JSON list of C-alpha atoms and ligand atoms in Angstrom, two decimals:
[
{"chain": "D", "resi": 1, "resn": "MET", "atom": "CA", "xyz": [0.00, 0.00, 0.00]},
{"chain": "D", "resi": 2, "resn": "ALA", "atom": "CA", "xyz": [1.21, 3.52, -0.75]},
{"chain": "D", "resi": 3, "resn": "ILE", "atom": "CA", "xyz": [2.84, 5.75, 1.85]},
{"chain": "D", "resi": 4, "resn": "GLU", "atom": "CA", "xyz": [0.67, 8.84, 2.10]},
{"chain": "D", "resi": 5, "resn": "ARG", "atom": "CA", "xyz": [0.59, 12.10, 4.01]},
{"chain": "D", "resi": 6, "resn": "THR", "atom": "CA", "xyz": [-2.38, 13.72, 5.66]},
{"chain": "D", "resi": 7, "resn": "PHE", "atom": "CA", "xyz": [-3.07, 16.89, 7.59]},
{"chain": "D", "resi": 8, "resn": "SER", "atom": "CA", "xyz": [-4.42, 16.84, 11.14]},
{"chain": "D", "resi": 9, "resn": "ILE", "atom": "CA", "xyz": [-5.52, 19.40, 13.73]},
{"chain": "D", "resi": 10, "resn": "VAL", "atom": "CA", "xyz": [-6.03, 18.96, 17.45]},
{"chain": "D", "resi": 11, "resn": "LYS", "atom": "CA", "xyz": [-8.79, 21.57, 17.71]},
{"chain": "D", "resi": 12, "resn": "PRO", "atom": "CA", "xyz": [-9.09, 24.17, 20.52]},
{"chain": "D", "resi": 13, "resn": "ASP", "atom": "CA", "xyz": [-11.26, 21.91, 22.70]},
{"chain": "D", "resi": 14, "resn": "GLY", "atom": "CA", "xyz": [-8.68, 19.11, 22.38]},
{"chain": "D", "resi": 15, "resn": "VAL", "atom": "CA", "xyz": [-5.87, 21.44, 23.44]},
{"chain": "D", "resi": 16, "resn": "ARG", "atom": "CA", "xyz": [-8.00, 22.84, 26.31]},
{"chain": "D", "resi": 17, "resn": "LYS", "atom": "CA", "xyz": [-8.76, 19.32, 27.54]},
{"chain": "D", "resi": 18, "resn": "ASN", "atom": "CA", "xyz": [-5.01, 18.48, 27.49]},
{"chain": "D", "resi": 19, "resn": "LEU", "atom": "CA", "xyz": [-5.47, 15.74, 24.89]},
{"chain": "D", "resi": 20, "resn": "ILE", "atom": "CA", "xyz": [-2.53, 16.39, 22.55]},
{"chain": "D", "resi": 21, "resn": "GLY", "atom": "CA", "xyz": [-0.57, 13.43, 23.90]},
{"chain": "D", "resi": 22, "resn": "ALA", "atom": "CA", "xyz": [-3.58, 11.11, 23.93]},
{"chain": "D", "resi": 23, "resn": "VAL", "atom": "CA", "xyz": [-4.32, 11.95, 20.28]},
{"chain": "D", "resi": 24, "resn": "TYR", "atom": "CA", "xyz": [-0.69, 11.55, 19.22]},
{"chain": "D", "resi": 25, "resn": "GLN", "atom": "CA", "xyz": [-0.61, 8.17, 20.95]},
{"chain": "D", "resi": 26, "resn": "ARG", "atom": "CA", "xyz": [-3.50, 7.00, 18.74]},
{"chain": "D", "resi": 27, "resn": "PHE", "atom": "CA", "xyz": [-1.61, 8.11, 15.62]},
{"chain": "D", "resi": 28, "resn": "GLU", "atom": "CA", "xyz": [1.60, 6.40, 16.66]},
{"chain": "D", "resi": 29, "resn": "GLN", "atom": "CA", "xyz": [-0.08, 3.18, 17.77]},
{"chain": "D", "resi": 30, "resn": "ALA", "atom": "CA", "xyz": [-1.73, 2.98, 14.33]},
{"chain": "D", "resi": 31, "resn": "GLY", "atom": "CA", "xyz": [1.64, 3.33, 12.57]},
{"chain": "D", "resi": 32, "resn": "LEU", "atom": "CA", "xyz": [1.28, 6.99, 11.57]},
{"chain": "D", "resi": 33, "resn": "ARG", "atom": "CA", "xyz": [4.31, 9.22, 12.08]},
{"chain": "D", "resi": 34, "resn": "VAL", "atom": "CA", "xyz": [4.21, 12.90, 12.98]},
{"chain": "D", "resi": 35, "resn": "ILE", "atom": "CA", "xyz": [6.63, 14.41, 10.44]},
{"chain": "D", "resi": 36, "resn": "SER", "atom": "CA", "xyz": [5.99, 18.05, 11.32]},
{"chain": "D", "resi": 37, "resn": "ALA", "atom": "CA", "xyz": [3.96, 19.87, 13.98]},
{"chain": "D", "resi": 38, "resn": "ARG", "atom": "CA", "xyz": [3.34, 23.31, 15.41]},
{"chain": "D", "resi": 39, "resn": "MET", "atom": "CA", "xyz": [1.01, 25.04, 17.82]},
{"chain": "D", "resi": 40, "resn": "LEU", "atom": "CA", "xyz": [-0.73, 28.17, 16.62]},
{"chain": "D", "resi": 41, "resn": "GLN", "atom": "CA", "xyz": [-3.73, 30.38, 17.09]},
{"chain": "D", "resi": 42, "resn": "LEU", "atom": "CA", "xyz": [-5.87, 30.45, 13.93]},
{"chain": "D", "resi": 43, "resn": "SER", "atom": "CA", "xyz": [-6.90, 33.91, 12.78]},
{"chain": "D", "resi": 44, "resn": "GLN", "atom": "CA", "xyz": [-10.49, 34.49, 11.65]},
{"chain": "D", "resi": 45, "resn": "ALA", "atom": "CA", "xyz": [-9.29, 34.64, 8.03]},
{"chain": "D", "resi": 46, "resn": "HIS", "atom": "CA", "xyz": [-7.38, 31.36, 8.41]},
{"chain": "D", "resi": 47, "resn": "ALA", "atom": "CA", "xyz": [-10.41, 29.58, 9.90]},
{"chain": "D", "resi": 48, "resn": "GLU", "atom": "CA", "xyz": [-12.81, 30.99, 7.30]},
{"chain": "D", "resi": 49, "resn": "GLY", "atom": "CA", "xyz": [-10.47, 30.00, 4.48]},
{"chain": "D", "resi": 50, "resn": "PHE", "atom": "CA", "xyz": [-9.78, 26.56, 5.88]},
{"chain": "D", "resi": 51, "resn": "TYR", "atom": "CA", "xyz": [-13.48, 25.69, 6.27]},
{"chain": "D", "resi": 52, "resn": "GLY", "atom": "CA", "xyz": [-14.52, 27.68, 3.17]},
{"chain": "D", "resi": 53, "resn": "VAL", "atom": "CA", "xyz": [-16.53, 24.74, 1.77]},
{"chain": "D", "resi": 54, "resn": "HIS", "atom": "CA", "xyz": [-18.92, 25.17, 4.72]},
{"chain": "D", "resi": 55, "resn": "ARG", "atom": "CA", "xyz": [-19.41, 28.93, 4.20]},
{"chain": "D", "resi": 56, "resn": "GLU", "atom": "CA", "xyz": [-23.12, 28.57, 3.39]},
{"chain": "D", "resi": 57, "resn": "ARG", "atom": "CA", "xyz": [-23.90, 26.16, 6.23]},
{"chain": "D", "resi": 58, "resn": "PRO", "atom": "CA", "xyz": [-25.89, 27.44, 9.24]},
{"chain": "D", "resi": 59, "resn": "PHE", "atom": "CA", "xyz": [-23.12, 26.45, 11.64]},
{"chain": "D", "resi": 60, "resn": "PHE", "atom": "CA", "xyz": [-20.33, 28.29, 9.76]},
{"chain": "D", "resi": 61, "resn": "LYS", "atom": "CA", "xyz": [-20.14, 31.35, 12.03]},
{"chain": "D", "resi": 62, "resn": "ASP", "atom": "CA", "xyz": [-20.06, 29.22, 15.18]},
{"chain": "D", "resi": 63, "resn": "LEU", "atom": "CA", "xyz": [-17.48, 26.91, 13.59]},
{"chain": "D", "resi": 64, "resn": "VAL", "atom": "CA", "xyz": [-15.13, 29.85, 12.92]},
{"chain": "D", "resi": 65, "resn": "LYS", "atom": "CA", "xyz": [-15.67, 31.16, 16.47]},
{"chain": "D", "resi": 66, "resn": "TYR", "atom": "CA", "xyz": [-14.89, 27.71, 17.90]},
{"chain": "D", "resi": 67, "resn": "MET", "atom": "CA", "xyz": [-11.79, 27.17, 15.75]},
{"chain": "D", "resi": 68, "resn": "THR", "atom": "CA", "xyz": [-10.39, 30.58, 16.79]},
{"chain": "D", "resi": 69, "resn": "SER", "atom": "CA", "xyz": [-11.28, 30.15, 20.49]},
{"chain": "D", "resi": 70, "resn": "GLY", "atom": "CA", "xyz": [-7.78, 29.02, 21.50]},
{"chain": "D", "resi": 71, "resn": "PRO", "atom": "CA", "xyz": [-4.59, 27.52, 20.19]},
{"chain": "D", "resi": 72, "resn": "VAL", "atom": "CA", "xyz": [-4.62, 24.44, 17.97]},
{"chain": "D", "resi": 73, "resn": "MET", "atom": "CA", "xyz": [-1.93, 21.84, 17.33]},
{"chain": "D", "resi": 74, "resn": "ILE", "atom": "CA", "xyz": [-1.40, 21.13, 13.64]},
{"chain": "D", "resi": 75, "resn": "GLN", "atom": "CA", "xyz": [0.52, 18.16, 12.28]},
{"chain": "D", "resi": 76, "resn": "VAL", "atom": "CA", "xyz": [1.41, 16.27, 9.14]},
{"chain": "D", "resi": 77, "resn": "LEU", "atom": "CA", "xyz": [1.04, 12.51, 9.47]},
{"chain": "D", "resi": 78, "resn": "GLU", "atom": "CA", "xyz": [2.80, 10.02, 7.24]},
{"chain": "D", "resi": 79, "resn": "GLY", "atom": "CA", "xyz": [2.19, 6.32, 6.81]},
{"chain": "D", "resi": 80, "resn": "GLU", "atom": "CA", "xyz": [0.43, 3.63, 4.81]},
{"chain": "D", "resi": 81, "resn": "ASN", "atom": "CA", "xyz": [-3.01, 4.77, 3.75]},
{"chain": "D", "resi": 82, "resn": "ALA", "atom": "CA", "xyz": [-2.63, 7.79, 6.05]},
{"chain": "D", "resi": 83, "resn": "VAL", "atom": "CA", "xyz": [-5.71, 9.73, 4.90]},
{"chain": "D", "resi": 84, "resn": "ALA", "atom": "CA", "xyz": [-8.22, 6.92, 5.46]},
{"chain": "D", "resi": 85, "resn": "LYS", "atom": "CA", "xyz": [-6.40, 5.58, 8.52]},
{"chain": "D", "resi": 86, "resn": "ASN", "atom": "CA", "xyz": [-6.56, 8.97, 10.24]},
{"chain": "D", "resi": 87, "resn": "ARG", "atom": "CA", "xyz": [-10.28, 9.35, 9.40]},
{"chain": "D", "resi": 88, "resn": "GLU", "atom": "CA", "xyz": [-10.84, 5.90, 10.88]},
{"chain": "D", "resi": 89, "resn": "LEU", "atom": "CA", "xyz": [-8.99, 6.83, 14.08]},
{"chain": "D", "resi": 90, "resn": "MET", "atom": "CA", "xyz": [-11.03, 10.06, 14.35]},
{"chain": "D", "resi": 91, "resn": "GLY", "atom": "CA", "xyz": [-14.48, 8.50, 13.96]},
{"chain": "D", "resi": 92, "resn": "ALA", "atom": "CA", "xyz": [-17.65, 10.15, 12.63]},
{"chain": "D", "resi": 93, "resn": "THR", "atom": "CA", "xyz": [-18.13, 13.93, 12.87]},
{"chain": "D", "resi": 94, "resn": "ASP", "atom": "CA", "xyz": [-20.88, 13.47, 15.48]},
{"chain": "D", "resi": 95, "resn": "PRO", "atom": "CA", "xyz": [-19.36, 11.70, 18.51]},
{"chain": "D", "resi": 96, "resn": "LYS", "atom": "CA", "xyz": [-22.73, 10.04, 19.18]},
{"chain": "D", "resi": 97, "resn": "LYS", "atom": "CA", "xyz": [-22.36, 8.28, 15.83]},
{"chain": "D", "resi": 98, "resn": "ALA", "atom": "CA", "xyz": [-18.62, 7.63, 16.09]},
{"chain": "D", "resi": 99, "resn": "ALA", "atom": "CA", "xyz": [-17.50, 4.02, 16.45]},
{"chain": "D", "resi": 100, "resn": "ALA", "atom": "CA", "xyz": [-16.38, 2.88, 19.89]},
{"chain": "D", "resi": 101, "resn": "GLY", "atom": "CA", "xyz": [-12.69, 3.40, 20.54]},
{"chain": "D", "resi": 102, "resn": "THR", "atom": "CA", "xyz": [-12.32, 6.32, 18.11]},
{"chain": "D", "resi": 103, "resn": "ILE", "atom": "CA", "xyz": [-10.91, 9.69, 19.19]},
{"chain": "D", "resi": 104, "resn": "ARG", "atom": "CA", "xyz": [-14.26, 11.44, 18.81]},
{"chain": "D", "resi": 105, "resn": "ALA", "atom": "CA", "xyz": [-16.24, 8.70, 20.56]},
{"chain": "D", "resi": 106, "resn": "ASP", "atom": "CA", "xyz": [-13.84, 8.78, 23.48]},
{"chain": "D", "resi": 107, "resn": "PHE", "atom": "CA", "xyz": [-13.14, 12.52, 23.81]},
{"chain": "D", "resi": 108, "resn": "ALA", "atom": "CA", "xyz": [-15.53, 14.75, 21.82]},
{"chain": "D", "resi": 109, "resn": "SER", "atom": "CA", "xyz": [-18.37, 16.58, 23.52]},
{"chain": "D", "resi": 110, "resn": "SER", "atom": "CA", "xyz": [-20.56, 17.47, 20.49]},
{"chain": "D", "resi": 111, "resn": "ILE", "atom": "CA", "xyz": [-20.83, 17.42, 16.69]},
{"chain": "D", "resi": 112, "resn": "GLU", "atom": "CA", "xyz": [-19.09, 20.80, 16.68]},
{"chain": "D", "resi": 113, "resn": "GLU", "atom": "CA", "xyz": [-16.54, 20.43, 19.47]},
{"chain": "D", "resi": 114, "resn": "ASN", "atom": "CA", "xyz": [-15.11, 17.21, 18.13]},
{"chain": "D", "resi": 115, "resn": "VAL", "atom": "CA", "xyz": [-11.41, 17.44, 19.10]},
{"chain": "D", "resi": 116, "resn": "VAL", "atom": "CA", "xyz": [-9.75, 16.69, 15.76]},
{"chain": "D", "resi": 117, "resn": "HIS", "atom": "CA", "xyz": [-9.72, 17.53, 12.07]},
{"chain": "D", "resi": 118, "resn": "GLY", "atom": "CA", "xyz": [-8.38, 15.23, 9.39]},
{"chain": "D", "resi": 119, "resn": "SER", "atom": "CA", "xyz": [-8.12, 15.67, 5.61]},
{"chain": "D", "resi": 120, "resn": "ASP", "atom": "CA", "xyz": [-10.87, 13.80, 3.77]},
{"chain": "D", "resi": 121, "resn": "SER", "atom": "CA", "xyz": [-8.89, 12.99, 0.58]},
{"chain": "D", "resi": 122, "resn": "ALA", "atom": "CA", "xyz": [-5.29, 12.83, -0.61]},
{"chain": "D", "resi": 123, "resn": "GLU", "atom": "CA", "xyz": [-5.99, 15.84, -2.82]},
{"chain": "D", "resi": 124, "resn": "ASN", "atom": "CA", "xyz": [-7.27, 17.95, 0.09]},
{"chain": "D", "resi": 125, "resn": "ALA", "atom": "CA", "xyz": [-4.42, 16.69, 2.27]},
{"chain": "D", "resi": 126, "resn": "ALA", "atom": "CA", "xyz": [-1.88, 18.15, -0.18]},
{"chain": "D", "resi": 127, "resn": "ILE", "atom": "CA", "xyz": [-3.75, 21.48, -0.25]},
{"chain": "D", "resi": 128, "resn": "GLU", "atom": "CA", "xyz": [-4.09, 21.65, 3.55]},
{"chain": "D", "resi": 129, "resn": "ILE", "atom": "CA", "xyz": [-0.44, 20.68, 4.18]},
{"chain": "D", "resi": 130, "resn": "ALA", "atom": "CA", "xyz": [0.74, 23.38, 1.76]},
{"chain": "D", "resi": 131, "resn": "PHE", "atom": "CA", "xyz": [-1.54, 25.92, 3.49]},
{"chain": "D", "resi": 132, "resn": "PHE", "atom": "CA", "xyz": [0.38, 25.53, 6.77]},
{"chain": "D", "resi": 133, "resn": "PHE", "atom": "CA", "xyz": [3.80, 23.95, 6.14]},
{"chain": "D", "resi": 134, "resn": "ALA", "atom": "CA", "xyz": [6.78, 24.60, 3.91]},
{"chain": "D", "resi": 135, "resn": "GLY", "atom": "CA", "xyz": [8.22, 21.53, 2.20]},
{"chain": "D", "resi": 136, "resn": "SER", "atom": "CA", "xyz": [11.48, 22.12, 4.11]},
{"chain": "D", "resi": 137, "resn": "ASP", "atom": "CA", "xyz": [9.56, 21.76, 7.43]},
{"chain": "D", "resi": 138, "resn": "LEU", "atom": "CA", "xyz": [8.59, 18.13, 6.74]},
{"chain": "D", "resi": 139, "resn": "TYR", "atom": "CA", "xyz": [10.87, 15.44, 8.15]},
{"chain": "D", "resi": 140, "resn": "PRO", "atom": "CA", "xyz": [10.00, 12.08, 6.60]},
{"chain": "D", "resi": 141, "resn": "ARG", "atom": "CA", "xyz": [11.60, 9.00, 8.05]},
{"chain": "D", "resi": 142, "resn": "ALA", "atom": "CA", "xyz": [15.08, 8.46, 6.68]},
{"chain": "D", "resi": 143, "resn": "SER", "atom": "CA", "xyz": [15.03, 5.31, 4.54]},
{"chain": "L", "resi": 1, "resn": "ATP", "atom": "P1", "xyz": [-13.25, 17.99, 9.89]},
{"chain": "L", "resi": 1, "resn": "ATP", "atom": "O1", "xyz": [-13.35, 18.64, 8.52]},
{"chain": "L", "resi": 1, "resn": "ATP", "atom": "O2", "xyz": [-13.09, 19.01, 11.01]},
{"chain": "L", "resi": 1, "resn": "ATP", "atom": "O3", "xyz": [-12.21, 16.91, 9.92]},
{"chain": "L", "resi": 1, "resn": "ATP", "atom": "P2", "xyz": [-15.48, 16.29, 9.30]},
{"chain": "L", "resi": 1, "resn": "ATP", "atom": "O4", "xyz": [-14.82, 16.14, 7.97]},
{"chain": "L", "resi": 1, "resn": "ATP", "atom": "O5", "xyz": [-15.79, 15.06, 10.09]},
{"chain": "L", "resi": 1, "resn": "ATP", "atom": "O6", "xyz": [-14.62, 17.26, 10.23]},
{"chain": "L", "resi": 1, "resn": "ATP", "atom": "P3", "xyz": [-17.20, 18.30, 8.14]},
{"chain": "L", "resi": 1, "resn": "ATP", "atom": "O7", "xyz": [-18.54, 17.98, 7.57]},
{"chain": "L", "resi": 1, "resn": "ATP", "atom": "O8", "xyz": [-16.07, 18.61, 7.23]},
{"chain": "L", "resi": 1, "resn": "ATP", "atom": "O9", "xyz": [-16.83, 17.11, 9.16]},
{"chain": "L", "resi": 1, "resn": "ATP", "atom": "O10", "xyz": [-17.42, 19.51, 9.16]},
{"chain": "L", "resi": 1, "resn": "ATP", "atom": "C1", "xyz": [-16.33, 20.33, 9.58]},
{"chain": "L", "resi": 1, "resn": "ATP", "atom": "C2", "xyz": [-16.52, 20.68, 11.03]},
{"chain": "L", "resi": 1, "resn": "ATP", "atom": "O11", "xyz": [-17.65, 21.53, 11.17]},
{"chain": "L", "resi": 1, "resn": "ATP", "atom": "C3", "xyz": [-16.85, 19.49, 11.94]},
{"chain": "L", "resi": 1, "resn": "ATP", "atom": "O12", "xyz": [-15.73, 18.77, 12.35]},
{"chain": "L", "resi": 1, "resn": "ATP", "atom": "C4", "xyz": [-17.50, 20.19, 13.10]},
{"chain": "L", "resi": 1, "resn": "ATP", "atom": "O13", "xyz": [-16.54, 20.82, 13.95]},
{"chain": "L", "resi": 1, "resn": "ATP", "atom": "C5", "xyz": [-18.32, 21.25, 12.39]},
{"chain": "L", "resi": 1, "resn": "ATP", "atom": "N1", "xyz": [-19.68, 20.76, 12.07]},
{"chain": "L", "resi": 1, "resn": "ATP", "atom": "C6", "xyz": [-20.01, 19.88, 11.09]},
{"chain": "L", "resi": 1, "resn": "ATP", "atom": "N2", "xyz": [-21.35, 19.67, 11.06]},
{"chain": "L", "resi": 1, "resn": "ATP", "atom": "C7", "xyz": [-21.87, 20.43, 12.06]},
{"chain": "L", "resi": 1, "resn": "ATP", "atom": "C8", "xyz": [-23.18, 20.67, 12.55]},
{"chain": "L", "resi": 1, "resn": "ATP", "atom": "N3", "xyz": [-24.25, 20.06, 12.01]},
{"chain": "L", "resi": 1, "resn": "ATP", "atom": "N4", "xyz": [-23.32, 21.53, 13.60]},
{"chain": "L", "resi": 1, "resn": "ATP", "atom": "C9", "xyz": [-22.25, 22.16, 14.14]},
{"chain": "L", "resi": 1, "resn": "ATP", "atom": "N5", "xyz": [-20.99, 21.98, 13.72]},
{"chain": "L", "resi": 1, "resn": "ATP", "atom": "C10", "xyz": [-20.78, 21.13, 12.70]},
{"chain": "L", "resi": 2, "resn": "MG", "atom": "MG1", "xyz": [-14.19, 17.82, 6.79]}
]
């Protein structure tokens, strides 16, 4: 299977609840490597741009407010089938519908405050990684 990269965020509620390590442990146990990471506070423009596909949705304004409510941890994950594997680890958007043992089932408090973001396709992963990281900031495993 191909080695892929995906983009991940520990959202403000995840950082507030002190879950960075718990989330990273899930990635590592599943064979995904963190190849770059940084903590930052998203600006309103960043959050609006990042979730631009949801601009017309009724929850958009609240989503931007939530995503700018505190620092986030952003990371690039690398591994076999990384995009799908990360989505599997995250679980469904709504924690009530997320499979047992997933990050959202275990830690999320609502459909909005759901602890993590993960790219939903390899194409979007490339766009999202480039939005936040320079190529020279990525440290793939030496082969
Ligand atoms: P993400 O893109 O953050 O990884 P996702 O792909 O599971 O999550 P999307 O449909 O892309 O879900 O929604 C983006 C984010 O918007 C969700 O993670 C959640 O924080 C918020 N959101 C989605 N649907 C709702 C809703 N019905 N009410 C409130 N917030 C929502
Ligand atoms: Mg999404």
